[in-house]
């Protein structure tokens, strides 16, 4: 493929959208399809949340976390072949950051301005050479406003809830379970969309992709075609 981007390893693809819209799984598959690296920015917010809970820092104190306190939590995203894996004090926390406890607290942590600022360098560093598919809430608006391709993924609330429950291997997709999960996702979206710093919002130049009823492979291919066009200067 002819590279028309100024970045040595390829373009930057930014995927944003609400919880459960399929961003992370799509970003991961798209990165594999393009031979790019995948950056799941939510995993960084999750790892900080996990570390703060483990360190028993009271939630009421999170708003005033200083860079030194954040450094002391020893949260790192270590680059591996296909992406990044999260460690806290040198321990892999890949599973722990998906717990219900972290789910329930992570939006609160992600709304803290000092936390967002602290993370920015690490996230931007990951994109320094390009060749990256990054997903989150503010990737196209704040982290990589000059990304060559931006997509904003949306999906109907019940479908998002259904995917989350299936992902977790929960066999119970009864209407009440679905409604409860949809309410949890919407509560997180509400915090993510209304916070003062870098709220979840569609970038003006992002392509809107509604994944409701779309086959997974179809949505990955659609984005891959767009990415290849942009990489070729289209
Ligand atoms: O995508 P996720 O569910 O793993 O995200 C976890 C939380 O982190 C979610 O509440 C939104 C927040 N987040 C954010 O504010 N900015 C990002 N770029 C990525 C995630």
mmCIF file of C-alpha atoms and ligand atoms in Angstrom:
data_model
loop_
_atom_site.group_PDB
_atom_site.id
_atom_site.type_symbol
_atom_site.label_atom_id
_atom_site.label_comp_id
_atom_site.label_asym_id
_atom_site.label_seq_id
_atom_site.Cartn_x
_atom_site.Cartn_y
_atom_site.Cartn_z
ATOM 1 C CA UNK A 1 0.000 0.000 0.000
ATOM 2 C CA UNK A 2 1.363 3.440 -0.829
ATOM 3 C CA UNK A 3 1.735 5.495 2.320
ATOM 4 C CA UNK A 4 0.721 9.118 1.924
ATOM 5 C CA UNK A 5 0.789 9.895 5.625
ATOM 6 C CA UNK A 6 3.728 11.695 7.240
ATOM 7 C CA UNK A 7 3.769 9.032 9.998
ATOM 8 C CA UNK A 8 6.376 6.287 9.456
ATOM 9 C CA UNK A 9 4.208 3.301 10.479
ATOM 10 C CA UNK A 10 0.892 4.332 8.890
ATOM 11 C CA UNK A 11 -2.150 6.417 9.709
ATOM 12 C CA UNK A 12 -3.962 6.861 13.029
ATOM 13 C CA UNK A 13 -7.521 5.547 13.197
ATOM 14 C CA UNK A 14 -9.636 6.990 16.056
ATOM 15 C CA UNK A 15 -12.734 5.053 17.146
ATOM 16 C CA UNK A 16 -14.984 6.722 19.695
ATOM 17 C CA UNK A 17 -18.445 5.989 21.021
ATOM 18 C CA UNK A 18 -20.487 5.026 24.085
ATOM 19 C CA UNK A 19 -19.943 1.969 26.292
ATOM 20 C CA UNK A 20 -20.734 -1.307 24.559
ATOM 21 C CA UNK A 21 -20.908 0.139 21.041
ATOM 22 C CA UNK A 22 -18.328 -2.419 19.896
ATOM 23 C CA UNK A 23 -15.371 -0.045 19.729
ATOM 24 C CA UNK A 24 -12.740 -2.166 21.430
ATOM 25 C CA UNK A 25 -13.438 -5.446 19.660
ATOM 26 C CA UNK A 26 -13.751 -3.593 16.347
ATOM 27 C CA UNK A 27 -10.551 -1.635 16.980
ATOM 28 C CA UNK A 28 -8.669 -4.825 17.827
ATOM 29 C CA UNK A 29 -9.854 -6.668 14.696
ATOM 30 C CA UNK A 30 -9.275 -3.619 12.515
ATOM 31 C CA UNK A 31 -5.724 -3.234 13.832
ATOM 32 C CA UNK A 32 -5.020 -6.911 13.067
ATOM 33 C CA UNK A 33 -6.490 -6.519 9.573
ATOM 34 C CA UNK A 34 -4.276 -3.469 8.869
ATOM 35 C CA UNK A 35 -1.163 -4.818 10.622
ATOM 36 C CA UNK A 36 -1.394 -1.872 13.061
ATOM 37 C CA UNK A 37 -1.184 -1.732 16.837
ATOM 38 C CA UNK A 38 -4.333 -1.435 18.982
ATOM 39 C CA UNK A 39 -4.591 1.096 21.813
ATOM 40 C CA UNK A 40 -7.556 0.539 24.141
ATOM 41 C CA UNK A 41 -7.500 3.848 26.023
ATOM 42 C CA UNK A 42 -10.329 2.757 28.346
ATOM 43 C CA UNK A 43 -7.959 0.092 29.727
ATOM 44 C CA UNK A 44 -5.698 2.884 31.049
ATOM 45 C CA UNK A 45 -8.589 4.566 32.903
ATOM 46 C CA UNK A 46 -9.633 1.159 34.195
ATOM 47 C CA UNK A 47 -6.121 0.328 35.436
ATOM 48 C CA UNK A 48 -5.871 3.643 37.314
ATOM 49 C CA UNK A 49 -9.299 2.997 38.864
ATOM 50 C CA UNK A 50 -8.299 -0.523 39.879
ATOM 51 C CA UNK A 51 -5.032 0.725 41.385
ATOM 52 C CA UNK A 52 -6.765 3.527 43.339
ATOM 53 C CA UNK A 53 -9.341 1.088 44.720
ATOM 54 C CA UNK A 54 -6.597 -1.370 45.682
ATOM 55 C CA UNK A 55 -4.674 1.439 47.382
ATOM 56 C CA UNK A 56 -7.896 2.325 49.223
ATOM 57 C CA UNK A 57 -7.800 5.957 48.177
ATOM 58 C CA UNK A 58 -11.279 7.204 49.126
ATOM 59 C CA UNK A 59 -13.449 8.111 46.121
ATOM 60 C CA UNK A 60 -14.030 11.586 47.594
ATOM 61 C CA UNK A 61 -10.288 12.221 47.234
ATOM 62 C CA UNK A 62 -10.017 11.263 43.554
ATOM 63 C CA UNK A 63 -10.752 14.800 42.337
ATOM 64 C CA UNK A 64 -7.574 16.062 43.958
ATOM 65 C CA UNK A 65 -5.168 13.298 42.878
ATOM 66 C CA UNK A 66 -1.779 14.825 42.102
ATOM 67 C CA UNK A 67 0.668 13.667 39.389
ATOM 68 C CA UNK A 68 2.959 12.355 42.163
ATOM 69 C CA UNK A 69 0.133 10.265 43.644
ATOM 70 C CA UNK A 70 -0.724 8.953 40.204
ATOM 71 C CA UNK A 71 2.940 8.060 39.577
ATOM 72 C CA UNK A 72 2.936 6.207 42.904
ATOM 73 C CA UNK A 73 0.111 3.942 41.698
ATOM 74 C CA UNK A 74 2.621 2.469 39.201
ATOM 75 C CA UNK A 75 0.175 2.034 36.337
ATOM 76 C CA UNK A 76 1.802 1.166 33.018
ATOM 77 C CA UNK A 77 0.673 0.225 29.548
ATOM 78 C CA UNK A 78 3.410 -2.005 28.194
ATOM 79 C CA UNK A 79 3.607 -2.273 24.419
ATOM 80 C CA UNK A 80 3.413 -5.840 23.141
ATOM 81 C CA UNK A 81 3.195 -7.061 19.562
ATOM 82 C CA UNK A 82 -0.440 -6.270 18.864
ATOM 83 C CA UNK A 83 -1.252 -3.651 21.479
ATOM 84 C CA UNK A 84 -0.672 -2.814 25.117
ATOM 85 C CA UNK A 85 -1.140 -4.786 28.286
ATOM 86 C CA UNK A 86 -1.816 -3.043 31.556
ATOM 87 C CA UNK A 87 0.259 -3.566 34.669
ATOM 88 C CA UNK A 88 -0.015 -2.147 38.179
ATOM 89 C CA UNK A 89 3.174 -2.363 40.270
ATOM 90 C CA UNK A 90 4.548 -4.773 37.680
ATOM 91 C CA UNK A 91 1.568 -7.174 37.873
ATOM 92 C CA UNK A 92 -0.655 -7.919 34.909
ATOM 93 C CA UNK A 93 -4.167 -6.564 35.586
ATOM 94 C CA UNK A 94 -5.789 -7.542 32.281
ATOM 95 C CA UNK A 95 -8.656 -9.332 33.996
ATOM 96 C CA UNK A 96 -8.979 -7.307 37.182
ATOM 97 C CA UNK A 97 -9.717 -4.091 35.262
ATOM 98 C CA UNK A 98 -12.938 -5.642 33.870
ATOM 99 C CA UNK A 99 -14.483 -6.309 37.297
ATOM 100 C CA UNK A 100 -17.927 -4.976 38.287
ATOM 101 C CA UNK A 101 -16.272 -2.841 40.929
ATOM 102 C CA UNK A 102 -14.077 -1.136 38.353
ATOM 103 C CA UNK A 103 -17.071 -0.813 35.974
ATOM 104 C CA UNK A 104 -18.994 0.975 38.691
ATOM 105 C CA UNK A 105 -16.205 3.480 39.463
ATOM 106 C CA UNK A 106 -14.290 4.078 36.242
ATOM 107 C CA UNK A 107 -16.459 6.917 34.853
ATOM 108 C CA UNK A 108 -15.919 8.792 38.093
ATOM 109 C CA UNK A 109 -12.136 8.438 37.726
ATOM 110 C CA UNK A 110 -12.219 9.323 34.013
ATOM 111 C CA UNK A 111 -13.927 12.631 34.864
ATOM 112 C CA UNK A 112 -10.968 13.814 36.971
ATOM 113 C CA UNK A 113 -9.028 16.474 35.008
ATOM 114 C CA UNK A 114 -5.623 15.685 36.598
ATOM 115 C CA UNK A 115 -6.021 12.011 35.665
ATOM 116 C CA UNK A 116 -6.830 12.821 32.031
ATOM 117 C CA UNK A 117 -3.882 15.187 31.829
ATOM 118 C CA UNK A 118 -1.530 12.665 33.441
ATOM 119 C CA UNK A 119 -2.484 10.041 30.865
ATOM 120 C CA UNK A 120 -2.255 12.228 27.808
ATOM 121 C CA UNK A 121 1.494 11.869 27.234
ATOM 122 C CA UNK A 122 1.375 8.080 27.452
ATOM 123 C CA UNK A 123 -1.519 7.901 24.968
ATOM 124 C CA UNK A 124 0.079 10.346 22.520
ATOM 125 C CA UNK A 125 3.400 8.553 22.798
ATOM 126 C CA UNK A 126 1.649 5.389 21.561
ATOM 127 C CA UNK A 127 0.673 7.216 18.382
ATOM 128 C CA UNK A 128 3.988 8.913 17.751
ATOM 129 C CA UNK A 129 4.881 6.666 14.795
ATOM 130 C CA UNK A 130 1.320 6.131 13.539
ATOM 131 C CA UNK A 131 0.179 2.648 12.531
ATOM 132 C CA UNK A 132 -2.355 2.749 15.349
ATOM 133 C CA UNK A 133 -6.044 2.060 15.889
ATOM 134 C CA UNK A 134 -7.064 3.767 19.142
ATOM 135 C CA UNK A 135 -10.481 3.544 20.773
ATOM 136 C CA UNK A 136 -12.087 5.530 23.582
ATOM 137 C CA UNK A 137 -14.298 8.565 24.137
ATOM 138 C CA UNK A 138 -12.110 11.537 23.174
ATOM 139 C CA UNK A 139 -9.604 10.007 20.758
ATOM 140 C CA UNK A 140 -10.763 11.931 17.682
ATOM 141 C CA UNK A 141 -11.616 15.119 19.588
ATOM 142 C CA UNK A 142 -8.738 15.508 22.061
ATOM 143 C CA UNK A 143 -6.026 12.806 21.996
ATOM 144 C CA UNK A 144 -5.466 12.601 18.228
ATOM 145 C CA UNK A 145 -7.435 15.480 16.664
ATOM 146 C CA UNK A 146 -5.297 15.053 13.533
ATOM 147 C CA UNK A 147 -6.114 11.329 13.086
ATOM 148 C CA UNK A 148 -6.502 10.537 9.383
ATOM 149 C CA UNK A 149 -9.643 8.478 10.004
ATOM 150 C CA UNK A 150 -12.190 9.073 12.769
ATOM 151 C CA UNK A 151 -15.263 6.957 13.297
ATOM 152 C CA UNK A 152 -18.005 7.342 15.886
ATOM 153 C CA UNK A 153 -19.695 4.040 16.693
ATOM 154 C CA UNK A 154 -23.233 3.920 18.035
ATOM 155 C CA UNK A 155 -25.609 1.053 18.789
ATOM 156 C CA UNK A 156 -29.108 0.673 20.269
ATOM 157 C CA UNK A 157 -28.996 0.431 24.111
ATOM 158 C CA UNK A 158 -30.615 -3.029 24.381
ATOM 159 C CA UNK A 159 -28.228 -4.449 21.798
ATOM 160 C CA UNK A 160 -25.246 -2.969 23.632
ATOM 161 C CA UNK A 161 -26.468 -4.561 26.854
ATOM 162 C CA UNK A 162 -26.989 -7.910 25.126
ATOM 163 C CA UNK A 163 -23.432 -7.872 23.738
ATOM 164 C CA UNK A 164 -21.967 -7.006 27.141
ATOM 165 C CA UNK A 165 -23.792 -9.887 28.852
ATOM 166 C CA UNK A 166 -22.781 -12.363 26.142
ATOM 167 C CA UNK A 167 -19.183 -11.116 26.273
ATOM 168 C CA UNK A 168 -19.131 -11.873 29.985
ATOM 169 C CA UNK A 169 -20.412 -15.345 29.273
ATOM 170 C CA UNK A 170 -23.649 -14.705 31.180
ATOM 171 C CA UNK A 171 -26.256 -17.107 29.904
ATOM 172 C CA UNK A 172 -29.042 -15.010 31.429
ATOM 173 C CA UNK A 173 -30.174 -12.595 28.762
ATOM 174 C CA UNK A 174 -33.658 -12.363 30.245
ATOM 175 C CA UNK A 175 -35.460 -9.033 29.734
ATOM 176 C CA UNK A 176 -34.842 -7.866 33.333
ATOM 177 C CA UNK A 177 -31.102 -8.642 33.113
ATOM 178 C CA UNK A 178 -30.932 -6.774 29.802
ATOM 179 C CA UNK A 179 -32.764 -3.775 31.195
ATOM 180 C CA UNK A 180 -30.511 -3.654 34.258
ATOM 181 C CA UNK A 181 -27.357 -3.822 32.121
ATOM 182 C CA UNK A 182 -28.712 -1.195 29.687
ATOM 183 C CA UNK A 183 -29.385 1.102 32.671
ATOM 184 C CA UNK A 184 -25.803 0.612 33.940
ATOM 185 C CA UNK A 185 -24.370 1.414 30.501
ATOM 186 C CA UNK A 186 -26.567 4.500 30.171
ATOM 187 C CA UNK A 187 -25.546 5.724 33.614
ATOM 188 C CA UNK A 188 -21.897 5.530 32.526
ATOM 189 C CA UNK A 189 -22.640 7.279 29.219
ATOM 190 C CA UNK A 190 -24.392 10.049 31.094
ATOM 191 C CA UNK A 191 -21.285 10.702 33.220
ATOM 192 C CA UNK A 192 -18.940 10.356 30.222
ATOM 193 C CA UNK A 193 -21.019 12.732 28.053
ATOM 194 C CA UNK A 194 -21.678 15.447 30.593
ATOM 195 C CA UNK A 195 -18.304 15.779 32.339
ATOM 196 C CA UNK A 196 -16.483 19.108 32.006
ATOM 197 C CA UNK A 197 -13.250 17.740 30.508
ATOM 198 C CA UNK A 198 -13.134 15.893 27.169
ATOM 199 C CA UNK A 199 -16.751 14.657 27.216
ATOM 200 C CA UNK A 200 -17.897 11.887 24.916
ATOM 201 C CA UNK A 201 -18.951 13.590 21.704
ATOM 202 C CA UNK A 202 -18.752 12.930 17.992
ATOM 203 C CA UNK A 203 -15.924 14.842 16.259
ATOM 204 C CA UNK A 204 -17.217 17.056 13.442
ATOM 205 C CA UNK A 205 -15.136 15.114 10.912
ATOM 206 C CA UNK A 206 -15.943 11.597 12.228
ATOM 207 C CA UNK A 207 -17.806 9.021 10.133
ATOM 208 C CA UNK A 208 -20.921 7.841 12.012
ATOM 209 C CA UNK A 209 -21.263 4.032 12.079
ATOM 210 C CA UNK A 210 -24.410 2.485 13.580
ATOM 211 C CA UNK A 211 -23.461 -1.102 14.449
ATOM 212 C CA UNK A 212 -26.991 -2.180 15.491
ATOM 213 C CA UNK A 213 -27.797 -5.215 13.381
ATOM 214 C CA UNK A 214 -24.457 -5.032 11.562
ATOM 215 C CA UNK A 215 -22.349 -8.172 11.265
ATOM 216 C CA UNK A 216 -19.055 -7.813 13.110
ATOM 217 C CA UNK A 217 -17.006 -8.703 10.008
ATOM 218 C CA UNK A 218 -18.968 -6.211 7.947
ATOM 219 C CA UNK A 219 -18.216 -3.317 10.264
ATOM 220 C CA UNK A 220 -14.510 -4.204 10.396
ATOM 221 C CA UNK A 221 -14.326 -4.434 6.580
ATOM 222 C CA UNK A 222 -16.151 -1.148 6.135
ATOM 223 C CA UNK A 223 -13.662 0.622 8.403
ATOM 224 C CA UNK A 224 -10.693 -1.208 6.835
ATOM 225 C CA UNK A 225 -11.724 0.061 3.382
ATOM 226 C CA UNK A 226 -11.949 3.625 4.679
ATOM 227 C CA UNK A 227 -8.596 3.301 6.474
ATOM 228 C CA UNK A 228 -6.852 1.956 3.376
ATOM 229 C CA UNK A 229 -8.298 4.813 1.302
ATOM 230 C CA UNK A 230 -7.108 7.398 3.834
ATOM 231 C CA UNK A 231 -3.684 5.763 4.084
ATOM 232 C CA UNK A 232 -3.385 6.065 0.321
ATOM 233 C CA UNK A 233 -4.267 9.748 0.595
ATOM 234 C CA UNK A 234 -7.979 9.417 -0.296
HETATM 235 O O1 LIG B 1 -14.290 1.806 26.931
HETATM 236 P P1 LIG B 1 -14.324 1.406 28.406
HETATM 237 O O2 LIG B 1 -15.655 0.943 28.888
HETATM 238 O O3 LIG B 1 -13.221 0.454 28.760
HETATM 239 O O4 LIG B 1 -14.013 2.777 29.178
HETATM 240 C C1 LIG B 1 -13.919 2.828 30.567
HETATM 241 C C2 LIG B 1 -14.208 4.248 31.060
HETATM 242 O O5 LIG B 1 -13.167 5.136 30.727
HETATM 243 C C3 LIG B 1 -15.513 4.861 30.562
HETATM 244 O O6 LIG B 1 -16.302 5.307 31.647
HETATM 245 C C4 LIG B 1 -15.093 6.061 29.773
HETATM 246 C C5 LIG B 1 -13.669 6.318 30.144
HETATM 247 N N1 LIG B 1 -12.848 6.661 28.986
HETATM 248 C C6 LIG B 1 -12.646 7.997 28.758
HETATM 249 O O7 LIG B 1 -13.177 8.840 29.473
HETATM 250 N N2 LIG B 1 -11.850 8.380 27.720
HETATM 251 C C7 LIG B 1 -11.292 7.479 26.912
HETATM 252 N N3 LIG B 1 -10.524 7.882 25.887
HETATM 253 C C8 LIG B 1 -11.527 6.089 27.135
HETATM 254 C C9 LIG B 1 -12.323 5.717 28.186
#
